[in-house]
Amino acid sequence: MAQNIPTEQWAQVVEQTGKPVVYKKIPVQKPGPDEVLINIKFSGVCHTDLHAVNGDWPLATKLPLVGGHEGAGVVVARGDLVKDIEIGDHAGVKWINGTCLACDFCQRSDEPLCAKALLSGYTVDGTFQQYCIAKAAHVARIPKECDLEAIAPVLCAGITVYKGLKESGARPGETVAIVGAGGGLGSLACQYAKAMGLRVIAIDGGNEKKEMTAKLGAESYVDFMSSKNVVSDVKAATPDGLGPHAVILVAVNEKPFQQAAEYVRPRGTVVAIGLPAGAYLRAPVFESVIKMITIKGSYVGNRADSAEAIEFFRRGLIKAPYKSIGMSELQKVYDLMHEGKIAGRYVVDTSK
Ligand code: 8ID
Ligand code: ZN
């Protein structure tokens, strides 16, 4: 290990689900043979982190838990088996912290489907601490020219929506509806969709998100809070009135998951990404069949998707808004997120 690594560090710890996070000092871990230790400088706050704090998914978290999975920083130590990443390199800790690399899914580069996947900030400690461990094979390589604070949200939100847009099969010039467009994933989805040559209908609530999504390149906005009929408003927002070719669902609410099948274009694809607790995807069989629609899930991305999403950022194509705050104030971010009051993403600075 390098000499300047402290034995203790600041972290935000979930000690009990459903209770506020606790800001305290905890020990710095040592990386195993196939792991790296990353000095996390900045970490985005994803709604998944709030699901972990609330314990509202049918998947248990580790406890006590350090949340966070959009961590950007500097490699400060590595295990003996690690050869392809150097001390001093910039790297990112993603949701997929490690996988077995040997199962059928890993072999086919569907690593998120690996049954042995370690999940940062959920089944292993994540990035709301100053020093975080991850499997070297899975850490994201971040080019030195990229700003570590601005790139943090790409490490989950960016990768996930980029993958989801690819899964939708939408082609350049076609229209995609982004449901929850004013949130963390949604704001990045607007930018990736635009960079991929797609036309964006943003769906969210309130004027702040309307203005933000317009700046991010959305051509139209449907306000789910004031619209009298979301289905007809979304259809009307497409150039020919037939509905969007794809729908990217990144809201944390069940209702839009039921509505999407109604306004998606015949032959279109609905991609479910958001994970509202206890929600169901429902669609009428008759219309789904005669419209030949596809409804599918999309879950983060593999290592290649991650590298591609980072490359879009490096090229200057992704400039999503974020708000900076000290890591000590993480609970404030969760409170705002719970109320749906965050336009874009919050990024915490682990030194404050
Ligand atoms: O791999 C995955 N599938 C993956 C990866 C990362 C995150 C899934 N997620 C999940 C999270 O766990 C969470 O459930 O995606 C969801 C969205 O995460 P986020 O973008 O970090 O959440 P946010 O910033 O709170 O944004 C949610 C937005 O949805 C809007 C809200 O106003 C907010 O802007 N929204 C809601 I709640 N209801 C809506 C509705 N009916 C709505 N927008 C349109 N219509
Ligand atoms: Zn996330």
GROMACS .gro file of C-alpha atoms and ligand atoms in nm:
model
  398
    1MET     CA    1   0.000   0.000   0.000
    2ALA     CA    2   0.111   0.355  -0.065
    3GLN     CA    3   0.218   0.542   0.249
    4ASN     CA    4  -0.028   0.830   0.251
    5ILE     CA    5  -0.342   0.620   0.294
    6PRO     CA    6  -0.505   0.696   0.631
    7THR     CA    7  -0.636   0.419   0.856
    8GLU     CA    8  -0.962   0.607   0.918
    9GLN     CA    9  -1.191   0.808   0.693
   10TRP     CA   10  -1.526   0.989   0.682
   11ALA     CA   11  -1.828   0.795   0.558
   12GLN     CA   12  -2.207   0.805   0.552
   13VAL     CA   13  -2.337   0.485   0.707
   14VAL     CA   14  -2.682   0.326   0.692
   15GLU     CA   15  -2.699   0.160   1.033
   16GLN     CA   16  -3.068   0.073   1.014
   17THR     CA   17  -3.298   0.084   0.712
   18GLY     CA   18  -3.564   0.352   0.726
   19LYS     CA   19  -3.347   0.574   0.950
   20PRO     CA   20  -3.131   0.876   0.856
   21VAL     CA   21  -2.773   0.802   0.746
   22VAL     CA   22  -2.498   0.854   1.006
   23TYR     CA   23  -2.189   1.063   0.921
   24LYS     CA   24  -1.896   0.909   1.107
   25LYS     CA   25  -1.538   0.787   1.087
   26ILE     CA   26  -1.483   0.424   0.986
   27PRO     CA   27  -1.169   0.220   0.904
   28VAL     CA   28  -1.017   0.223   0.554
   29GLN     CA   29  -1.022  -0.131   0.406
   30LYS     CA   30  -0.729  -0.300   0.231
   31PRO     CA   31  -0.785  -0.426  -0.126
   32GLY     CA   32  -0.778  -0.802  -0.191
   33PRO     CA   33  -0.554  -0.955  -0.463
   34ASP     CA   34  -0.795  -0.873  -0.751
   35GLU     CA   35  -0.912  -0.539  -0.612
   36VAL     CA   36  -0.817  -0.172  -0.616
   37LEU     CA   37  -0.861   0.093  -0.348
   38ILE     CA   38  -0.993   0.419  -0.490
   39ASN     CA   39  -0.976   0.756  -0.316
   40ILE     CA   40  -1.327   0.871  -0.402
   41LYS     CA   41  -1.334   1.245  -0.470
   42PHE     CA   42  -1.697   1.282  -0.582
   43SER     CA   43  -2.004   1.062  -0.583
   44GLY     CA   44  -2.341   1.114  -0.749
   45VAL     CA   45  -2.653   1.038  -0.547
   46CYS     CA   46  -2.887   0.797  -0.728
   47HIS     CA   47  -3.244   0.719  -0.631
   48THR     CA   48  -3.122   0.359  -0.590
   49ASP     CA   49  -2.927   0.480  -0.286
   50LEU     CA   50  -3.254   0.604  -0.137
   51HIS     CA   51  -3.420   0.266  -0.209
   52ALA     CA   52  -3.128   0.109  -0.015
   53VAL     CA   53  -3.174   0.348   0.279
   54ASN     CA   54  -3.548   0.278   0.282
   55GLY     CA   55  -3.501  -0.097   0.233
   56ASP     CA   56  -3.801  -0.099  -0.002
   57TRP     CA   57  -3.677  -0.348  -0.265
   58PRO     CA   58  -3.719  -0.727  -0.247
   59LEU     CA   59  -3.340  -0.763  -0.217
   60ALA     CA   60  -3.165  -0.728   0.119
   61THR     CA   61  -2.876  -0.484   0.165
   62LYS     CA   62  -2.568  -0.544   0.375
   63LEU     CA   63  -2.591  -0.370   0.716
   64PRO     CA   64  -2.430  -0.152   0.830
   65LEU     CA   65  -2.395  -0.020   0.477
   66VAL     CA   66  -2.200   0.256   0.305
   67GLY     CA   67  -2.419   0.350   0.008
   68GLY     CA   68  -2.322   0.511  -0.323
   69HIS     CA   69  -2.229   0.378  -0.667
   70GLU     CA   70  -2.136   0.679  -0.881
   71GLY     CA   71  -1.791   0.733  -0.733
   72ALA     CA   72  -1.512   0.904  -0.926
   73GLY     CA   73  -1.158   0.920  -0.788
   74VAL     CA   74  -0.795   0.814  -0.797
   75VAL     CA   75  -0.647   0.464  -0.761
   76VAL     CA   76  -0.429   0.463  -0.448
   77ALA     CA   77  -0.360   0.091  -0.394
   78ARG     CA   78  -0.400  -0.235  -0.582
   79GLY     CA   79  -0.383  -0.607  -0.511
   80ASP     CA   80  -0.101  -0.832  -0.632
   81LEU     CA   81  -0.297  -0.974  -0.926
   82VAL     CA   82  -0.389  -0.634  -1.068
   83LYS     CA   83  -0.170  -0.536  -1.361
   84ASP     CA   84  -0.378  -0.326  -1.597
   85ILE     CA   85  -0.454  -0.020  -1.384
   86GLU     CA   86  -0.191   0.199  -1.220
   87ILE     CA   87  -0.168   0.389  -0.892
   88GLY     CA   88  -0.265   0.746  -0.981
   89ASP     CA   89  -0.505   0.646  -1.260
   90HIS     CA   90  -0.852   0.802  -1.249
   91ALA     CA   91  -1.124   0.544  -1.205
   92GLY     CA   92  -1.491   0.505  -1.122
   93VAL     CA   93  -1.680   0.271  -0.892
   94LYS     CA   94  -2.005   0.162  -1.059
   95TRP     CA   95  -2.313  -0.027  -0.933
   96ILE     CA   96  -2.158  -0.349  -1.063
   97ASN     CA   97  -1.860  -0.371  -0.825
   98GLY     CA   98  -1.754  -0.717  -0.939
   99THR     CA   99  -1.886  -1.033  -1.106
  100CYS     CA  100  -1.758  -1.392  -1.135
  101LEU     CA  101  -1.645  -1.339  -1.499
  102ALA     CA  102  -1.698  -1.715  -1.553
  103CYS     CA  103  -2.075  -1.786  -1.565
  104ASP     CA  104  -2.279  -1.806  -1.883
  105PHE     CA  105  -2.388  -1.440  -1.851
  106CYS     CA  106  -2.039  -1.306  -1.779
  107GLN     CA  107  -1.899  -1.500  -2.075
  108ARG     CA  108  -2.159  -1.336  -2.300
  109SER     CA  109  -2.079  -0.991  -2.156
  110ASP     CA  110  -2.410  -0.972  -1.969
  111GLU     CA  111  -2.223  -0.915  -1.644
  112PRO     CA  112  -2.514  -0.735  -1.471
  113LEU     CA  113  -2.703  -1.068  -1.490
  114CYS     CA  114  -2.429  -1.259  -1.303
  115ALA     CA  115  -2.585  -1.430  -0.999
  116LYS     CA  116  -2.270  -1.356  -0.800
  117ALA     CA  117  -2.255  -0.984  -0.887
  118LEU     CA  118  -2.138  -0.761  -0.604
  119LEU     CA  119  -2.340  -0.437  -0.594
  120SER     CA  120  -2.165  -0.119  -0.479
  121GLY     CA  121  -2.351   0.058  -0.202
  122TYR     CA  122  -2.592  -0.232  -0.163
  123THR     CA  123  -2.432  -0.574  -0.107
  124VAL     CA  124  -2.081  -0.428  -0.059
  125ASP     CA  125  -1.979  -0.086   0.075
  126GLY     CA  126  -1.999   0.189  -0.184
  127THR     CA  127  -1.882   0.541  -0.259
  128PHE     CA  128  -2.015   0.760   0.023
  129GLN     CA  129  -1.676   0.718   0.189
  130GLN     CA  130  -1.333   0.857   0.104
  131TYR     CA  131  -1.173   0.522   0.017
  132CYS     CA  132  -1.369   0.250  -0.162
  133ILE     CA  133  -1.278  -0.099  -0.284
  134ALA     CA  134  -1.382  -0.249  -0.617
  135LYS     CA  135  -1.279  -0.541  -0.836
  136ALA     CA  136  -1.015  -0.414  -1.077
  137ALA     CA  137  -1.181  -0.586  -1.374
  138HIS     CA  138  -1.494  -0.377  -1.326
  139VAL     CA  139  -1.378  -0.030  -1.227
  140ALA     CA  140  -1.447   0.227  -1.497
  141ARG     CA  141  -1.139   0.378  -1.656
  142ILE     CA  142  -1.174   0.758  -1.654
  143PRO     CA  143  -0.955   0.961  -1.892
  144LYS     CA  144  -0.746   1.224  -1.708
  145GLU     CA  145  -0.899   1.509  -1.908
  146CYS     CA  146  -1.248   1.439  -1.764
  147ASP     CA  147  -1.363   1.643  -1.465
  148LEU     CA  148  -1.418   1.397  -1.178
  149GLU     CA  149  -1.718   1.583  -1.035
  150ALA     CA  150  -1.903   1.622  -1.364
  151ILE     CA  151  -1.843   1.264  -1.474
  152ALA     CA  152  -1.965   1.104  -1.148
  153PRO     CA  153  -2.334   1.084  -1.256
  154VAL     CA  154  -2.230   0.909  -1.578
  155LEU     CA  155  -2.109   0.611  -1.371
  156CYS     CA  156  -2.463   0.489  -1.303
  157ALA     CA  157  -2.719   0.727  -1.455
  158GLY     CA  158  -2.524   0.777  -1.779
  159ILE     CA  159  -2.433   0.413  -1.836
  160THR     CA  160  -2.786   0.297  -1.752
  161VAL     CA  161  -2.973   0.532  -1.983
  162TYR     CA  162  -2.722   0.489  -2.266
  163LYS     CA  163  -2.772   0.112  -2.243
  164GLY     CA  164  -3.151   0.156  -2.218
  165LEU     CA  165  -3.156   0.374  -2.530
  166LYS     CA  166  -2.958   0.108  -2.718
  167GLU     CA  167  -3.197  -0.161  -2.590
  168SER     CA  168  -3.492   0.043  -2.722
  169GLY     CA  169  -3.373  -0.005  -3.080
  170ALA     CA  170  -3.473   0.356  -3.162
  171ARG     CA  171  -3.284   0.487  -3.464
  172PRO     CA  172  -3.154   0.836  -3.543
  173GLY     CA  173  -3.440   1.068  -3.632
  174GLU     CA  174  -3.695   0.866  -3.437
  175THR     CA  175  -3.876   0.994  -3.127
  176VAL     CA  176  -3.823   0.873  -2.773
  177ALA     CA  177  -4.037   0.966  -2.472
  178ILE     CA  178  -3.836   0.994  -2.150
  179VAL     CA  179  -4.060   0.951  -1.847
  180GLY     CA  180  -3.898   1.111  -1.542
  181ALA     CA  181  -3.687   1.328  -1.774
  182GLY     CA  182  -3.622   1.591  -1.505
  183GLY     CA  183  -3.456   1.351  -1.260
  184GLY     CA  184  -3.101   1.216  -1.245
  185LEU     CA  185  -3.133   0.936  -1.502
  186GLY     CA  186  -3.381   1.137  -1.707
  187SER     CA  187  -3.159   1.443  -1.747
  188LEU     CA  188  -2.875   1.224  -1.873
  189ALA     CA  189  -3.118   1.033  -2.096
  190CYS     CA  190  -3.215   1.363  -2.266
  191GLN     CA  191  -2.848   1.428  -2.340
  192TYR     CA  192  -2.757   1.076  -2.457
  193ALA     CA  193  -3.071   1.057  -2.672
  194LYS     CA  194  -2.984   1.388  -2.839
  195ALA     CA  195  -2.623   1.279  -2.892
  196MET     CA  196  -2.754   0.956  -3.049
  197GLY     CA  197  -2.965   1.154  -3.299
  198LEU     CA  198  -3.300   1.088  -3.135
  199ARG     CA  199  -3.583   1.338  -3.085
  200VAL     CA  200  -3.693   1.374  -2.723
  201ILE     CA  201  -4.033   1.420  -2.559
  202ALA     CA  202  -3.966   1.489  -2.191
  203ILE     CA  203  -4.229   1.386  -1.936
  204ASP     CA  204  -4.205   1.509  -1.577
  205GLY     CA  205  -4.368   1.757  -1.342
  206GLY     CA  206  -4.327   2.133  -1.290
  207ASN     CA  207  -4.167   2.428  -1.467
  208GLU     CA  208  -3.812   2.388  -1.335
  209LYS     CA  209  -3.788   2.046  -1.501
  210LYS     CA  210  -3.960   2.180  -1.814
  211GLU     CA  211  -3.695   2.449  -1.855
  212MET     CA  212  -3.408   2.216  -1.771
  213THR     CA  213  -3.513   1.944  -2.018
  214ALA     CA  214  -3.560   2.206  -2.291
  215LYS     CA  215  -3.200   2.319  -2.234
  216LEU     CA  216  -3.089   1.956  -2.251
  217GLY     CA  217  -3.241   1.923  -2.598
  218ALA     CA  218  -3.597   1.797  -2.544
  219GLU     CA  219  -3.830   1.918  -2.823
  220SER     CA  220  -4.144   1.904  -2.611
  221TYR     CA  221  -4.260   1.858  -2.254
  222VAL     CA  222  -4.563   1.685  -2.108
  223ASP     CA  223  -4.631   1.779  -1.745
  224PHE     CA  224  -4.775   1.471  -1.576
  225MET     CA  225  -4.897   1.684  -1.284
  226SER     CA  226  -5.106   1.927  -1.489
  227SER     CA  227  -5.189   1.726  -1.804
  228LYS     CA  228  -5.555   1.621  -1.829
  229ASN     CA  229  -5.461   1.326  -2.050
  230VAL     CA  230  -5.096   1.220  -2.058
  231VAL     CA  231  -5.158   0.952  -2.323
  232SER     CA  232  -5.309   1.186  -2.580
  233ASP     CA  233  -5.063   1.467  -2.496
  234VAL     CA  234  -4.764   1.237  -2.557
  235LYS     CA  235  -4.906   1.115  -2.887
  236ALA     CA  236  -4.981   1.473  -2.990
  237ALA     CA  237  -4.619   1.567  -2.920
  238THR     CA  238  -4.489   1.329  -3.190
  239PRO     CA  239  -4.452   1.476  -3.540
  240ASP     CA  240  -4.717   1.247  -3.696
  241GLY     CA  241  -4.934   1.197  -3.387
  242LEU     CA  242  -4.876   0.818  -3.386
  243GLY     CA  243  -4.673   0.809  -3.065
  244PRO     CA  244  -4.303   0.775  -2.982
  245HIS     CA  245  -4.094   0.490  -3.126
  246ALA     CA  246  -3.957   0.418  -2.780
  247VAL     CA  247  -4.040   0.500  -2.418
  248ILE     CA  248  -3.767   0.513  -2.155
  249LEU     CA  249  -3.925   0.476  -1.810
  250VAL     CA  250  -3.704   0.628  -1.540
  251ALA     CA  251  -3.978   0.750  -1.305
  252VAL     CA  252  -4.018   0.615  -0.953
  253ASN     CA  253  -4.394   0.577  -0.969
  254GLU     CA  254  -4.613   0.291  -1.092
  255LYS     CA  255  -4.866   0.485  -1.300
  256PRO     CA  256  -4.643   0.575  -1.597
  257PHE     CA  257  -4.541   0.210  -1.622
  258GLN     CA  258  -4.905   0.129  -1.700
  259GLN     CA  259  -4.954   0.426  -1.936
  260ALA     CA  260  -4.656   0.374  -2.165
  261ALA     CA  261  -4.806   0.082  -2.359
  262GLU     CA  262  -5.101   0.304  -2.445
  263TYR     CA  263  -4.904   0.580  -2.615
  264VAL     CA  264  -4.606   0.395  -2.760
  265ARG     CA  265  -4.617   0.376  -3.139
  266PRO     CA  266  -4.719   0.048  -3.306
  267ARG     CA  267  -4.402  -0.165  -3.335
  268GLY     CA  268  -4.252   0.055  -3.062
  269THR     CA  269  -4.058  -0.049  -2.753
  270VAL     CA  270  -4.117   0.034  -2.387
  271VAL     CA  271  -3.799   0.010  -2.179
  272ALA     CA  272  -3.850  -0.013  -1.802
  273ILE     CA  273  -3.551   0.118  -1.605
  274GLY     CA  274  -3.694   0.289  -1.296
  275LEU     CA  275  -3.763   0.058  -1.003
  276PRO     CA  276  -4.061   0.191  -0.801
  277ALA     CA  277  -4.107  -0.034  -0.498
  278GLY     CA  278  -4.379  -0.296  -0.529
  279ALA     CA  279  -4.489  -0.178  -0.876
  280TYR     CA  280  -4.617  -0.388  -1.165
  281LEU     CA  281  -4.590  -0.347  -1.539
  282ARG     CA  282  -4.938  -0.395  -1.685
  283ALA     CA  283  -5.051  -0.365  -2.044
  284PRO     CA  284  -5.371  -0.463  -2.223
  285VAL     CA  285  -5.314  -0.787  -2.418
  286PHE     CA  286  -5.538  -0.689  -2.711
  287GLU     CA  287  -5.371  -0.355  -2.790
  288SER     CA  288  -5.022  -0.492  -2.717
  289VAL     CA  289  -5.075  -0.772  -2.971
  290ILE     CA  290  -5.234  -0.577  -3.250
  291LYS     CA  291  -4.982  -0.291  -3.208
  292MET     CA  292  -4.695  -0.545  -3.195
  293ILE     CA  293  -4.526  -0.360  -2.911
  294THR     CA  294  -4.225  -0.476  -2.711
  295ILE     CA  295  -4.199  -0.424  -2.334
  296LYS     CA  296  -3.863  -0.497  -2.176
  297GLY     CA  297  -3.640  -0.425  -1.877
  298SER     CA  298  -3.290  -0.277  -1.891
  299TYR     CA  299  -3.041  -0.302  -1.607
  300VAL     CA  300  -2.729  -0.082  -1.588
  301GLY     CA  301  -2.470  -0.183  -1.853
  302ASN     CA  302  -2.169  -0.405  -1.910
  303ARG     CA  303  -1.807  -0.292  -1.919
  304ALA     CA  304  -1.821  -0.199  -2.287
  305ASP     CA  305  -2.141   0.004  -2.239
  306SER     CA  306  -1.965   0.183  -1.952
  307ALA     CA  307  -1.660   0.269  -2.161
  308GLU     CA  308  -1.883   0.389  -2.447
  309ALA     CA  309  -2.093   0.608  -2.216
  310ILE     CA  310  -1.774   0.762  -2.074
  311GLU     CA  311  -1.643   0.826  -2.425
  312PHE     CA  312  -1.960   1.026  -2.511
  313PHE     CA  313  -1.882   1.237  -2.203
  314ARG     CA  314  -1.514   1.275  -2.290
  315ARG     CA  315  -1.612   1.402  -2.634
  316GLY     CA  316  -1.810   1.684  -2.471
  317LEU     CA  317  -2.151   1.553  -2.582
  318ILE     CA  318  -2.291   1.503  -2.231
  319LYS     CA  319  -2.330   1.814  -2.016
  320ALA     CA  320  -2.599   1.731  -1.764
  321PRO     CA  321  -2.668   1.968  -1.477
  322TYR     CA  322  -2.565   1.871  -1.126
  323LYS     CA  323  -2.561   2.041  -0.789
  324SER     CA  324  -2.259   2.014  -0.557
  325ILE     CA  325  -2.286   1.947  -0.183
  326GLY     CA  326  -2.059   1.814   0.093
  327MET     CA  327  -2.089   1.442   0.174
  328SER     CA  328  -2.173   1.540   0.533
  329GLU     CA  329  -2.505   1.673   0.399
  330LEU     CA  330  -2.616   1.357   0.220
  331GLN     CA  331  -2.935   1.320   0.426
  332LYS     CA  332  -3.056   1.658   0.291
  333VAL     CA  333  -3.024   1.519  -0.061
  334TYR     CA  334  -3.228   1.211   0.033
  335ASP     CA  335  -3.499   1.433   0.184
  336LEU     CA  336  -3.524   1.642  -0.135
  337MET     CA  337  -3.520   1.328  -0.350
  338HIS     CA  338  -3.799   1.173  -0.145
  339GLU     CA  339  -4.010   1.481  -0.222
  340GLY     CA  340  -3.927   1.466  -0.596
  341LYS     CA  341  -3.770   1.813  -0.571
  342ILE     CA  342  -3.436   1.747  -0.743
  343ALA     CA  343  -3.397   1.863  -1.104
  344GLY     CA  344  -3.096   1.670  -1.238
  345ARG     CA  345  -2.841   1.514  -1.002
  346TYR     CA  346  -2.668   1.596  -0.672
  347VAL     CA  347  -2.298   1.513  -0.648
  348VAL     CA  348  -2.132   1.491  -0.304
  349ASP     CA  349  -1.776   1.604  -0.236
  350THR     CA  350  -1.623   1.345   0.000
  351SER     CA  351  -1.378   1.601   0.146
  352LYS     CA  352  -1.654   1.816   0.296
  3538ID     O1  353  -3.028  -0.032  -1.407
  3538ID     C1  354  -3.135   0.019  -1.374
  3538ID     N1  355  -3.249  -0.028  -1.419
  3538ID     C2  356  -3.133   0.140  -1.284
  3538ID     C3  357  -3.011   0.209  -1.264
  3538ID     C4  358  -3.014   0.323  -1.185
  3538ID     C5  359  -3.132   0.366  -1.125
  3538ID     C6  360  -3.247   0.183  -1.223
  3538ID     N2  361  -3.244   0.293  -1.145
  3538ID     C7  362  -3.373   0.336  -1.086
  3538ID     C8  363  -3.367   0.399  -0.949
  3538ID     O2  364  -3.356   0.301  -0.848
  3538ID     C9  365  -3.499   0.472  -0.947
  3538ID     O3  366  -3.606   0.381  -0.916
  3538ID     O4  367  -3.425   0.440  -1.169
  3538ID    C10  368  -3.515   0.520  -1.091
  3538ID    C11  369  -3.485   0.665  -1.117
  3538ID     O5  370  -3.363   0.703  -1.056
  3538ID     P1  371  -3.316   0.857  -1.050
  3538ID     O6  372  -3.316   0.914  -1.185
  3538ID     O7  373  -3.193   0.861  -0.969
  3538ID     O8  374  -3.439   0.921  -0.967
  3538ID     P2  375  -3.485   1.076  -0.953
  3538ID     O9  376  -3.368   1.166  -0.975
  3538ID    O10  377  -3.559   1.084  -0.824
  3538ID    O11  378  -3.582   1.098  -1.075
  3538ID    C12  379  -3.712   1.045  -1.084
  3538ID    C13  380  -3.797   1.141  -1.166
  3538ID    O12  381  -3.923   1.079  -1.195
  3538ID    C14  382  -4.020   1.181  -1.196
  3538ID    C15  383  -3.980   1.268  -1.077
  3538ID    O13  384  -4.042   1.398  -1.083
  3538ID    C16  385  -3.829   1.272  -1.094
  3538ID    O14  386  -3.787   1.385  -1.174
  3538ID     N3  387  -4.155   1.121  -1.192
  3538ID    C17  388  -4.223   1.059  -1.093
  3538ID     I1  389  -4.155   1.015  -0.914
  3538ID     N4  390  -4.347   1.023  -1.131
  3538ID    C18  391  -4.358   1.060  -1.260
  3538ID    C19  392  -4.461   1.047  -1.356
  3538ID     N5  393  -4.579   0.992  -1.325
  3538ID    C20  394  -4.236   1.122  -1.299
  3538ID     N6  395  -4.217   1.165  -1.424
  3538ID    C21  396  -4.318   1.150  -1.513
  3538ID     N7  397  -4.438   1.094  -1.481
  354ZN      ZN  398  -2.775   0.429  -0.967
   0.00000   0.00000   0.00000
